Amino acid sequence: MTSIDESSKEKLRSVSVDLNNDASLLIDIPDALCERDKVKFTVHTKTTLSSFQKPEFSVPRQHEDFIWLHDTLVETEDYAGLIIPPAPPKPDFESPREKMHKLGEGEATMTKEEYTKMKQELEAEYLAVFKKTVQVHEVFLQRLSSHPILSKDRNFQIFLEYDQDLSVRRKNAKEMFGGFFKNMVKSADEVLISGIKEVDDFFEQEKTFLLDYYSKIKDSTAKAEKMTRSHKSIADDYIHISATLNSISAEDSTGNKKNLDKLSDLFEKLRKVEGRVASDQELKLTELLRYYMRDIQAAKDLLYRRARALADYENSNKALDKARLKSKDIPQAEEHQQHCLQKFDKLSESGKKELTSFKGRRVVAFRKNLIEMAELEIKHAKNNVTLLQGCIELLKSN
Amino acid sequence: MDDPLIEPISSQTENKPAGEVVSEPSDDFVDLTNNVSVTTESAVAEIPLDEPSDDFVDILGSETEAQREEVVVADVTVEAAVAKSEVTSVVTESPGDGKTESNAEEEAQETSTAPIIDLSGDLLASDTQQPPVSDKITNPLVDLLSDDSPAPAVDAKKPSGPPQKSLFGEPDEDLFGEPLGAISKKTVSKEQKENKTAEPADIFTEEAVTTTPSMSNTSTVNSKTNGVHSEEDADIFSEATVELSLDSPQNERKNEVTAKPSASAPTSLSAAASLAKPQSAALEEEEAELEDKFDILVSYFYYQISTTLPLFRNKTFTVRRRFSDFLGLYEKLSEKHGPNGFIVPPPPEKSILGMTKVKVGKEDSSSADFVERRRGALERYLQRVVNHPSLIQDPDVREFLEREELPRAVSTQALSGAGFLKMINKATDAVSKMTIKMNESDVWFEEKLQEVESADQQFRKLHALVESLVVHRKELSLNTASFAKSTAMLGSAEDNTALSRALSQLAEVEDKMEQLHQDQAANDTFSFAELIADYIRLLGAVRGSFDHRMKVWQRWQDAQAMLQKKRETEAKLLWANKPDKLQLAKEEIAEWEAKVTQYERDFERVSATVRKEVVRFEKEKTKNFKKQIIKYLESLLQSQQQLIKYWEAFLPEAKAIA
């Protein structure tokens, strides 16, 4: 069972997205409980909107509820022209748990102190994963609440307000398969409609850009993850080195004892800094890349929906031509064609707006995170320098 | 320098010339045919500090080598060769060298000095690289030697004489670059030949070039004399510091050059004499350049060791040794001094795997690592030997440092017959160690032994950890590199100009990080992991000295038991009334009584030595550990400072994103 407190969360909030917080609807997740695989989030809402019955309320929600909300939004026809904020990823505590397990197995090979440190380190890692999970869920809701159209969504309001368990069914096997099948159809369809000539340069460009950008950012994300992990391994090595130095010094009766002690101390401190470097990189860099990878996927989905609408419109044109040729059902065909055109135009218009704002959002978020990361790197390196200098002086003065 | 400049066209030719050619052809020039190439001092404009005549004479290892090859054919013994060699090898004294060195460390200067040198065509041919180095280094001294080459070289030399001169003139640099290839080939073939010849260890040993100029004496003589003197000189040596730097010849040449210049003139014979006088000299050994011949599987690495006695007007000896020579030295020392309770510093282990990789894999970074690791380890090994007050007085050490050629250390051949025997010996040793149960009467020893054993275990653990740190650091470097690349791609895909720029800047920063991590990984290895590896080895040696003490104790106990037995027999004889045998028994008792006292004294002496040695070891360890650790931490510090710089440069870029 883990729960987080307000202050630590404050730091983490909205690192990846810059949200224009509208005071009329404020949402946060002040608390969360982790029970085995399930995480229970407390969603807290403060609002001045009259569509809600009370100005302030809290409801318990689970990860599945978030997914449900996301899916209903995606399926709503009216939102086809919007970038639906990407659903938060499933909480994943596997990796720290596995490590904890391994640590337990290796306990015999370590000194008690070393074991305790490793355990603390893993607990911290676990906590970090937990916080990150809460954060991505919160960001999802905040993005909805800050969106002019999505914030008015009925399902969203129910999600926020209904004080009972939503008891969203978990997807059963058939639905899972259905989802999988839908994805297949979608990608096949994507290929099919990709042949249709784009009528708007803006979208043509966006499409090329997003496709390219997606593959690049996906790669960068994977690489950044690896890099962060290496920093972590080094921090872990420092722990062991420090502990071993300590036990050597414990048995050393010569003048070297003092040197060993100091070195062991130093490594212990260096390890903390190195650990911070790893977690800050994770938070500022990897998480940013990861989030935008998902967001770009959402933008790509928007493009797909628009392309689909375009294809529909062209088909309806053909159908109309055919109907005219046969002089049969002309009014229906005309109506259908009109309907498709309208839908397509509406999609294009809102899509253009969404994509433009997406671009601005991305640049702002990157700027913020890159600056913060550079500052943190400098801070940590300066810490290291101070530690090293201190230790060198100590050694020399002896 | 100008004079020397003759540019050899072919690398081979160059090599030969280098050896033989004297800077000024006419003067320096020795007859190739004779093998002796005497370089006249006059040739070198600048005369060394020392008196030219004496100092200058150098015997070139090369001569010997050349001879050797020939010898092989002729079956001439090395010594004989030496005599010849002396003749053959011209000692080139480069008087000016000392000056030149001091003045300029540049290679050019070196080259100039080079002319001085000798000629052992042999060497040249085979190891062109090496010779140049040596030349530079030794310049002052003169000599050169060439290793293996060529018996033919000698003969060949005559004809090549002129060309050689030309070669000579060529700048070292050029020689280096080109010669290697050619050389290596030759060397290979030569070496192979040598191998075939088998026993001629001497021949094989390619000698290092001795910088020490020796008078006309044969090299062997010199070495001996040195040894003799050495004892007197002990003080001098004790202060000596050894620095071995092995660099691949090409890269480090410059460094070496600079380093070497300091040393200069002395001669072996003259040196010995001089040594005696200036007792205070500090010995500096530098192992410089390892010459490597990248010939497949036949290749050896040579380590050039230069020893400097600063007080003696920068006398430097430069000697080339093979790895097995180092092992041979250790064998000798541990045989001689181990039983007396001395802690003989152990050299790095032979690594067939690592070496094979180096020989076969050539340019891979792990093999470069291996070479550098070994070089560093050998250097520290020699430094420890030289710093040891008793070991430095050992004639073998002197010989190792000074003598141009060493008989090849056959017994260190991996898996050779001798090696196999040794393994068996070690196995029996281990068994006897287990069976000896010593009831330790001295608490100090008991505690120390325990301490050493647990320290050994902990250091091993630490070593494994640091090795894993190195692995992770390398991993980080790799991952950072791929992230940098990926970020650069992302930057090129980004359509916001400022963000795109910032991303490519980030990619650059990460690129630099990669280098930083990589350098740090090297530092982890060389400054930290190797330090620990040294201690593990040394702790083994300490345990060895404890074992020796135990053996001596065992001998004493055995003798006592024997004495007891003899006394019993005497009593029996007395009772049986056999006076004739009684006399014999009494004599035996007296004999064993003497032995027991002797052994007891031995044991006490060894115990005292071990005790003193352990205390000394601990003191040295503390001092050395601190020094090394500070060095390591400083490298860490530097990389962090660099990191700050990089990120600080990046920060404005990030802020410029609009």
Short mmCIF file of N, CA and C in Angstrom, two decimals, chain A residues 140-258:
data_model
loop_
_atom_site.label_atom_id
_atom_site.label_comp_id
_atom_site.label_asym_id
_atom_site.label_seq_id
_atom_site.Cartn_x
_atom_site.Cartn_y
_atom_site.Cartn_z
N PHE A 140 -4.09 13.31 -17.99
CA PHE A 140 -5.14 12.95 -18.94
C PHE A 140 -6.41 13.74 -18.63
N LEU A 141 -6.81 13.71 -17.35
CA LEU A 141 -8.03 14.42 -16.96
C LEU A 141 -7.87 15.92 -17.14
N GLN A 142 -6.69 16.42 -16.81
CA GLN A 142 -6.49 17.86 -16.93
C GLN A 142 -6.53 18.33 -18.37
N ARG A 143 -6.04 17.48 -19.23
CA ARG A 143 -6.13 17.89 -20.63
C ARG A 143 -7.57 17.92 -21.11
N LEU A 144 -8.35 16.97 -20.63
CA LEU A 144 -9.78 16.98 -21.00
C LEU A 144 -10.46 18.23 -20.45
N SER A 145 -10.14 18.53 -19.20
CA SER A 145 -10.82 19.64 -18.55
C SER A 145 -10.43 20.98 -19.18
N SER A 146 -9.26 21.05 -19.76
CA SER A 146 -8.83 22.31 -20.33
C SER A 146 -9.24 22.45 -21.80
N HIS A 147 -9.86 21.39 -22.30
CA HIS A 147 -10.28 21.46 -23.70
C HIS A 147 -11.69 22.04 -23.77
N PRO A 148 -11.89 23.03 -24.64
CA PRO A 148 -13.19 23.71 -24.67
C PRO A 148 -14.36 22.79 -25.00
N ILE A 149 -14.15 21.81 -25.84
CA ILE A 149 -15.27 20.95 -26.22
C ILE A 149 -15.33 19.72 -25.33
N LEU A 150 -14.18 19.09 -25.16
CA LEU A 150 -14.17 17.84 -24.40
C LEU A 150 -14.60 18.04 -22.95
N SER A 151 -14.31 19.20 -22.41
CA SER A 151 -14.66 19.43 -21.01
C SER A 151 -16.18 19.43 -20.81
N LYS A 152 -16.91 19.59 -21.88
CA LYS A 152 -18.38 19.61 -21.75
C LYS A 152 -18.98 18.22 -21.96
N ASP A 153 -18.13 17.28 -22.19
CA ASP A 153 -18.64 15.95 -22.52
C ASP A 153 -19.41 15.35 -21.35
N ARG A 154 -20.51 14.73 -21.71
CA ARG A 154 -21.38 14.18 -20.68
C ARG A 154 -20.70 13.03 -19.93
N ASN A 155 -20.07 12.18 -20.68
CA ASN A 155 -19.40 11.03 -20.05
C ASN A 155 -18.28 11.49 -19.10
N PHE A 156 -17.60 12.51 -19.53
CA PHE A 156 -16.52 13.06 -18.71
C PHE A 156 -17.09 13.56 -17.39
N GLN A 157 -18.23 14.24 -17.49
CA GLN A 157 -18.83 14.77 -16.27
C GLN A 157 -19.32 13.66 -15.36
N ILE A 158 -19.85 12.64 -15.99
CA ILE A 158 -20.26 11.48 -15.17
C ILE A 158 -19.05 10.88 -14.47
N PHE A 159 -17.99 10.75 -15.23
CA PHE A 159 -16.75 10.19 -14.68
C PHE A 159 -16.30 10.98 -13.45
N LEU A 160 -16.43 12.28 -13.55
CA LEU A 160 -15.96 13.11 -12.45
C LEU A 160 -16.92 13.13 -11.26
N GLU A 161 -18.20 12.99 -11.55
CA GLU A 161 -19.18 13.31 -10.55
C GLU A 161 -19.82 12.10 -9.87
N TYR A 162 -20.03 11.07 -10.62
CA TYR A 162 -20.77 9.91 -10.09
C TYR A 162 -20.00 9.31 -8.92
N ASP A 163 -20.62 9.37 -7.75
CA ASP A 163 -19.81 9.05 -6.57
C ASP A 163 -19.75 7.56 -6.24
N GLN A 164 -20.40 6.74 -7.03
CA GLN A 164 -20.28 5.30 -6.82
C GLN A 164 -19.18 4.76 -7.73
N ASP A 165 -18.93 3.51 -7.47
CA ASP A 165 -18.01 2.84 -8.36
C ASP A 165 -18.61 2.83 -9.76
N LEU A 166 -17.82 3.20 -10.75
CA LEU A 166 -18.36 3.19 -12.11
C LEU A 166 -18.58 1.77 -12.59
N SER A 167 -17.90 0.87 -11.94
CA SER A 167 -17.95 -0.55 -12.29
C SER A 167 -17.96 -0.79 -13.80
N VAL A 168 -16.99 -0.19 -14.40
CA VAL A 168 -16.80 -0.44 -15.82
C VAL A 168 -16.34 -1.88 -15.96
N ARG A 169 -16.97 -2.53 -16.89
CA ARG A 169 -16.55 -3.90 -17.09
C ARG A 169 -15.14 -3.90 -17.66
N ARG A 170 -14.37 -4.82 -17.24
CA ARG A 170 -13.11 -5.00 -17.94
C ARG A 170 -13.46 -5.58 -19.29
N LYS A 171 -12.66 -5.29 -20.24
CA LYS A 171 -12.96 -5.84 -21.56
C LYS A 171 -12.84 -7.35 -21.50
N ASN A 172 -13.84 -8.02 -22.06
CA ASN A 172 -13.70 -9.47 -22.10
C ASN A 172 -12.93 -9.89 -23.33
N ALA A 173 -12.71 -11.17 -23.43
CA ALA A 173 -11.82 -11.67 -24.48
C ALA A 173 -12.32 -11.29 -25.87
N LYS A 174 -13.64 -11.37 -26.02
CA LYS A 174 -14.20 -11.09 -27.35
C LYS A 174 -13.93 -9.64 -27.73
N GLU A 175 -14.13 -8.78 -26.76
CA GLU A 175 -13.92 -7.36 -27.03
C GLU A 175 -12.44 -7.06 -27.29
N MET A 176 -11.61 -7.74 -26.50
CA MET A 176 -10.18 -7.55 -26.70
C MET A 176 -9.83 -7.92 -28.13
N PHE A 177 -10.39 -9.08 -28.54
CA PHE A 177 -10.11 -9.52 -29.90
C PHE A 177 -10.69 -8.55 -30.91
N GLY A 178 -11.92 -8.10 -30.58
CA GLY A 178 -12.58 -7.13 -31.44
C GLY A 178 -11.71 -5.89 -31.61
N GLY A 179 -11.15 -5.44 -30.49
CA GLY A 179 -10.28 -4.25 -30.54
C GLY A 179 -9.08 -4.49 -31.42
N PHE A 180 -8.56 -5.67 -31.26
CA PHE A 180 -7.39 -6.03 -32.05
C PHE A 180 -7.75 -6.05 -33.54
N PHE A 181 -8.94 -6.65 -33.80
CA PHE A 181 -9.41 -6.75 -35.18
C PHE A 181 -9.64 -5.35 -35.76
N LYS A 182 -10.21 -4.47 -34.93
CA LYS A 182 -10.49 -3.12 -35.38
C LYS A 182 -9.18 -2.41 -35.77
N ASN A 183 -8.19 -2.65 -34.97
CA ASN A 183 -6.89 -2.05 -35.27
C ASN A 183 -6.35 -2.53 -36.61
N MET A 184 -6.52 -3.83 -36.83
CA MET A 184 -6.05 -4.42 -38.08
C MET A 184 -6.74 -3.75 -39.27
N VAL A 185 -8.10 -3.67 -39.13
CA VAL A 185 -8.89 -3.07 -40.20
C VAL A 185 -8.44 -1.64 -40.41
N LYS A 186 -8.21 -0.97 -39.29
CA LYS A 186 -7.82 0.43 -39.37
C LYS A 186 -6.52 0.59 -40.15
N SER A 187 -5.54 -0.26 -39.82
CA SER A 187 -4.27 -0.07 -40.52
C SER A 187 -4.38 -0.47 -41.98
N ALA A 188 -5.22 -1.50 -42.26
CA ALA A 188 -5.42 -1.89 -43.65
C ALA A 188 -6.11 -0.74 -44.39
N ASP A 189 -7.08 -0.18 -43.70
CA ASP A 189 -7.84 0.91 -44.28
C ASP A 189 -6.93 2.11 -44.54
N GLU A 190 -6.04 2.35 -43.58
CA GLU A 190 -5.10 3.45 -43.70
C GLU A 190 -4.30 3.32 -44.98
N VAL A 191 -3.89 2.09 -45.22
CA VAL A 191 -3.10 1.85 -46.43
C VAL A 191 -3.95 2.12 -47.67
N LEU A 192 -5.21 1.63 -47.60
CA LEU A 192 -6.09 1.79 -48.75
C LEU A 192 -6.35 3.25 -49.10
N ILE A 193 -6.72 4.00 -48.04
CA ILE A 193 -7.09 5.38 -48.32
C ILE A 193 -5.88 6.28 -48.52
N SER A 194 -4.73 5.74 -48.26
CA SER A 194 -3.54 6.57 -48.45
C SER A 194 -3.37 6.90 -49.94
N GLY A 195 -4.06 6.11 -50.78
CA GLY A 195 -3.95 6.36 -52.22
C GLY A 195 -4.76 7.57 -52.68
N ILE A 196 -5.68 7.96 -51.83
CA ILE A 196 -6.54 9.09 -52.22
C ILE A 196 -5.74 10.38 -52.24
N LYS A 197 -5.98 11.15 -53.26
CA LYS A 197 -5.21 12.38 -53.40
C LYS A 197 -5.65 13.38 -52.35
N GLU A 198 -4.66 13.92 -51.65
CA GLU A 198 -4.96 14.90 -50.62
C GLU A 198 -5.33 16.22 -51.28
N VAL A 199 -6.40 16.82 -50.77
CA VAL A 199 -6.84 18.07 -51.39
C VAL A 199 -6.25 19.29 -50.70
N ASP A 200 -5.77 19.06 -49.48
CA ASP A 200 -5.28 20.20 -48.69
C ASP A 200 -3.79 20.03 -48.40
N ASP A 201 -3.01 20.98 -48.80
CA ASP A 201 -1.56 20.92 -48.57
C ASP A 201 -1.21 20.83 -47.10
N PHE A 202 -1.95 21.57 -46.31
CA PHE A 202 -1.67 21.59 -44.88
C PHE A 202 -1.69 20.17 -44.32
N PHE A 203 -2.73 19.43 -44.67
CA PHE A 203 -2.85 18.08 -44.14
C PHE A 203 -1.83 17.14 -44.75
N GLU A 204 -1.56 17.40 -46.01
CA GLU A 204 -0.55 16.57 -46.66
C GLU A 204 0.78 16.69 -45.90
N GLN A 205 1.14 17.92 -45.65
CA GLN A 205 2.38 18.17 -44.92
C GLN A 205 2.35 17.58 -43.52
N GLU A 206 1.25 17.83 -42.84
CA GLU A 206 1.12 17.32 -41.48
C GLU A 206 1.29 15.81 -41.44
N LYS A 207 0.70 15.19 -42.44
CA LYS A 207 0.75 13.73 -42.46
C LYS A 207 2.19 13.25 -42.58
N THR A 208 2.88 13.81 -43.54
CA THR A 208 4.27 13.40 -43.72
C THR A 208 5.07 13.68 -42.46
N PHE A 209 4.85 14.87 -41.94
CA PHE A 209 5.60 15.26 -40.75
C PHE A 209 5.34 14.31 -39.59
N LEU A 210 4.06 14.07 -39.32
CA LEU A 210 3.74 13.25 -38.16
C LEU A 210 4.23 11.83 -38.30
N LEU A 211 4.11 11.31 -39.50
CA LEU A 211 4.59 9.93 -39.69
C LEU A 211 6.08 9.84 -39.41
N ASP A 212 6.80 10.78 -39.98
CA ASP A 212 8.24 10.81 -39.81
C ASP A 212 8.59 11.04 -38.33
N TYR A 213 7.93 12.04 -37.78
CA TYR A 213 8.22 12.42 -36.40
C TYR A 213 7.92 11.26 -35.46
N TYR A 214 6.86 10.58 -35.74
CA TYR A 214 6.48 9.48 -34.85
C TYR A 214 7.57 8.42 -34.80
N SER A 215 8.05 8.06 -35.97
CA SER A 215 9.08 7.00 -35.96
C SER A 215 10.34 7.48 -35.26
N LYS A 216 10.68 8.74 -35.44
CA LYS A 216 11.89 9.28 -34.81
C LYS A 216 11.73 9.34 -33.30
N ILE A 217 10.59 9.84 -32.89
CA ILE A 217 10.42 10.03 -31.45
C ILE A 217 10.29 8.68 -30.74
N LYS A 218 9.78 7.73 -31.46
CA LYS A 218 9.67 6.39 -30.88
C LYS A 218 11.08 5.84 -30.62
N ASP A 219 11.92 6.03 -31.60
CA ASP A 219 13.30 5.59 -31.47
C ASP A 219 13.99 6.31 -30.32
N SER A 220 13.84 7.64 -30.30
CA SER A 220 14.47 8.42 -29.24
C SER A 220 14.00 7.97 -27.86
N THR A 221 12.72 7.68 -27.77
CA THR A 221 12.19 7.26 -26.48
C THR A 221 12.88 5.99 -26.01
N ALA A 222 12.98 5.04 -26.93
CA ALA A 222 13.61 3.77 -26.56
C ALA A 222 15.06 4.00 -26.14
N LYS A 223 15.76 4.85 -26.89
CA LYS A 223 17.17 5.10 -26.59
C LYS A 223 17.32 5.83 -25.26
N ALA A 224 16.43 6.80 -25.05
CA ALA A 224 16.51 7.54 -23.79
C ALA A 224 16.26 6.62 -22.61
N GLU A 225 15.33 5.69 -22.78
CA GLU A 225 15.06 4.74 -21.71
C GLU A 225 16.31 3.93 -21.36
N LYS A 226 16.97 3.49 -22.40
CA LYS A 226 18.19 2.69 -22.19
C LYS A 226 19.25 3.50 -21.46
N MET A 227 19.39 4.73 -21.91
CA MET A 227 20.41 5.58 -21.32
C MET A 227 20.13 5.80 -19.84
N THR A 228 18.87 6.06 -19.55
CA THR A 228 18.50 6.27 -18.16
C THR A 228 18.78 5.02 -17.32
N ARG A 229 18.50 3.91 -17.93
CA ARG A 229 18.72 2.66 -17.19
C ARG A 229 20.21 2.46 -16.88
N SER A 230 21.05 2.83 -17.83
CA SER A 230 22.49 2.69 -17.58
C SER A 230 22.94 3.55 -16.41
N HIS A 231 22.39 4.74 -16.34
CA HIS A 231 22.73 5.59 -15.19
C HIS A 231 22.34 4.90 -13.89
N LYS A 232 21.22 4.25 -13.96
CA LYS A 232 20.72 3.56 -12.78
C LYS A 232 21.68 2.43 -12.40
N SER A 233 22.14 1.70 -13.40
CA SER A 233 23.05 0.58 -13.07
C SER A 233 24.32 1.11 -12.43
N ILE A 234 24.77 2.26 -12.91
CA ILE A 234 25.99 2.81 -12.33
C ILE A 234 25.75 3.19 -10.88
N ALA A 235 24.59 3.79 -10.64
CA ALA A 235 24.26 4.14 -9.26
C ALA A 235 24.24 2.89 -8.38
N ASP A 236 23.70 1.81 -8.93
CA ASP A 236 23.67 0.55 -8.16
C ASP A 236 25.08 0.02 -7.90
N ASP A 237 25.94 0.13 -8.92
CA ASP A 237 27.32 -0.31 -8.74
C ASP A 237 27.98 0.47 -7.60
N TYR A 238 27.69 1.75 -7.57
CA TYR A 238 28.27 2.58 -6.51
C TYR A 238 27.87 2.08 -5.13
N ILE A 239 26.63 1.65 -5.01
CA ILE A 239 26.19 1.13 -3.72
C ILE A 239 27.05 -0.05 -3.29
N HIS A 240 27.22 -0.98 -4.22
CA HIS A 240 27.99 -2.18 -3.88
C HIS A 240 29.44 -1.84 -3.58
N ILE A 241 29.98 -0.94 -4.40
CA ILE A 241 31.37 -0.57 -4.18
C ILE A 241 31.54 0.07 -2.81
N SER A 242 30.62 0.95 -2.52
CA SER A 242 30.68 1.62 -1.22
C SER A 242 30.61 0.61 -0.08
N ALA A 243 29.69 -0.32 -0.20
CA ALA A 243 29.53 -1.31 0.87
C ALA A 243 30.77 -2.18 1.01
N THR A 244 31.33 -2.58 -0.13
CA THR A 244 32.52 -3.43 -0.06
C THR A 244 33.70 -2.68 0.53
N LEU A 245 33.85 -1.44 0.12
CA LEU A 245 34.93 -0.62 0.69
C LEU A 245 34.75 -0.53 2.20
N ASN A 246 33.52 -0.40 2.58
CA ASN A 246 33.23 -0.29 3.99
C ASN A 246 33.65 -1.55 4.74
N SER A 247 33.35 -2.70 4.15
CA SER A 247 33.72 -3.91 4.89
C SER A 247 35.23 -4.15 4.85
N ILE A 248 35.88 -3.68 3.78
CA ILE A 248 37.34 -3.79 3.78
C ILE A 248 37.90 -2.92 4.91
N SER A 249 37.37 -1.75 5.00
CA SER A 249 37.91 -0.84 6.01
C SER A 249 37.63 -1.35 7.42
N ALA A 250 36.52 -2.05 7.57
CA ALA A 250 36.20 -2.58 8.90
C ALA A 250 37.26 -3.56 9.38
N GLU A 251 37.87 -4.25 8.43
CA GLU A 251 38.85 -5.26 8.84
C GLU A 251 40.28 -4.76 8.72
N ASP A 252 40.41 -3.57 8.23
CA ASP A 252 41.75 -3.03 8.04
C ASP A 252 42.22 -2.36 9.33
N SER A 253 43.40 -2.73 9.72
CA SER A 253 43.89 -2.13 10.96
C SER A 253 45.01 -1.13 10.68
N THR A 254 45.29 -0.93 9.41
CA THR A 254 46.42 -0.04 9.09
C THR A 254 45.94 1.38 8.83
N GLY A 255 46.86 2.18 8.42
CA GLY A 255 46.54 3.59 8.16
C GLY A 255 45.62 3.77 6.98
N ASN A 256 45.45 2.70 6.26
CA ASN A 256 44.61 2.78 5.07
C ASN A 256 43.13 2.87 5.43
N LYS A 257 42.84 2.50 6.65
CA LYS A 257 41.45 2.46 7.09
C LYS A 257 40.73 3.77 6.83
N LYS A 258 41.39 4.83 7.19
CA LYS A 258 40.76 6.14 7.04
C LYS A 258 40.45 6.43 5.57
#
